[in-house]
């Protein structure tokens, strides 16, 4: 099982994972995985998010503790023998960015 990063590189139990590929304004850091199984992966880390105030280039990055879950495995298109997770769910366990709900789900690229 792998998770595919923004540059189409498969990773296993990464320490960091960029969520916002286009602008780099959201990244998972300090990831610690408790499970990495064929049907799901679970862990904890920090979601480091740019507040984009007054605009993104002048914004400040803030860290928020999250639990992380990866699931919905599918075969990789270029390597059908390799499975990858296609869904990322974050649960903010303390504070969170004001514009975000406590639980956020992302469909990952394939």
XYZ file of C-alpha atoms in Angstrom:
110
model
C 0.000 0.000 0.000
C 1.184 3.480 -0.896
C 0.023 7.064 -0.944
C 0.899 9.018 -4.085
C 2.363 12.496 -3.573
C 1.982 15.626 -5.704
C 4.853 14.524 -7.934
C 3.321 11.075 -8.619
C 5.815 9.342 -6.305
C 4.426 6.461 -4.247
C 5.250 6.695 -0.538
C 4.923 4.336 2.408
C 4.392 5.830 5.882
C 5.638 9.314 4.902
C 6.779 11.797 7.585
C 5.275 14.655 5.546
C 2.563 14.889 2.920
C 1.677 17.954 0.854
C -2.096 18.421 0.579
C -2.175 21.674 -1.417
C -0.075 20.724 -4.434
C -0.770 23.914 -6.360
C 0.317 26.495 -3.804
C 1.837 24.588 -0.854
C -0.505 26.249 1.643
C -1.428 23.017 3.472
C 0.935 20.215 4.459
C 0.888 17.355 6.931
C 4.038 17.120 9.056
C 5.339 15.069 11.997
C 3.278 12.109 10.811
C 3.333 9.010 13.018
C 1.450 5.997 11.682
C -0.200 3.505 14.044
C -1.623 1.369 11.197
C -0.697 0.861 7.550
C -2.890 -1.908 6.190
C -4.366 -2.871 2.812
C -7.778 -1.358 3.607
C -6.736 1.692 5.678
C -3.921 3.607 7.344
C -4.223 5.668 10.530
C -1.948 8.087 12.289
C -1.431 11.484 13.876
C 0.423 14.600 12.921
C 0.163 18.316 12.319
C -1.682 20.085 9.525
C 0.386 23.205 8.795
C -1.896 25.698 7.051
C -1.284 29.203 5.665
C -3.903 31.682 6.914
C -3.456 33.723 3.680
C -3.965 36.993 5.570
C -3.959 39.528 4.079
C -3.099 37.326 1.079
C -1.334 33.979 0.755
C 2.137 35.296 -0.139
C 2.093 37.410 3.050
C 0.260 34.864 5.206
C 1.426 33.020 8.305
C 1.584 29.242 8.701
C -0.143 27.730 11.753
C 0.071 24.131 13.024
C -3.010 22.169 14.048
C -2.950 18.652 15.554
C -4.914 16.116 13.510
C -5.691 12.453 13.287
C -5.229 11.093 9.778
C -6.999 8.244 8.032
C -6.283 6.940 4.540
C -8.616 4.517 2.808
C -10.436 3.563 -0.422
C -7.601 1.654 -2.015
C -7.431 1.252 -5.784
C -4.804 -0.049 -8.218
C -2.371 2.563 -9.532
C -3.118 3.305 -13.184
C 0.495 2.983 -14.347
C 1.256 0.049 -12.001
C -1.970 -1.964 -11.585
C -0.265 -4.493 -9.289
C 0.334 -1.666 -6.750
C -2.541 -0.458 -4.539
C -2.789 3.130 -3.317
C -5.088 5.043 -0.979
C -7.459 7.461 -2.711
C -9.103 9.201 0.260
C -7.588 11.261 3.076
C -9.610 12.244 6.143
C -8.366 14.710 8.751
C -9.942 15.273 12.147
C -8.734 18.383 13.959
C -8.242 17.304 17.580
C -7.789 20.771 19.116
C -7.948 24.131 17.363
C -8.440 24.395 13.597
C -8.423 27.025 10.853
C -11.498 29.224 11.266
C -12.829 28.421 7.787
C -12.519 24.637 8.115
C -14.883 22.104 9.675
C -13.579 19.726 12.362
C -13.550 16.813 9.874
C -12.207 17.288 6.332
C -12.150 14.646 3.602
C -10.030 14.900 0.453
C -10.122 12.754 -2.656
C -6.507 12.009 -3.518
C -5.050 12.115 -7.017
C -4.386 8.914 -8.878
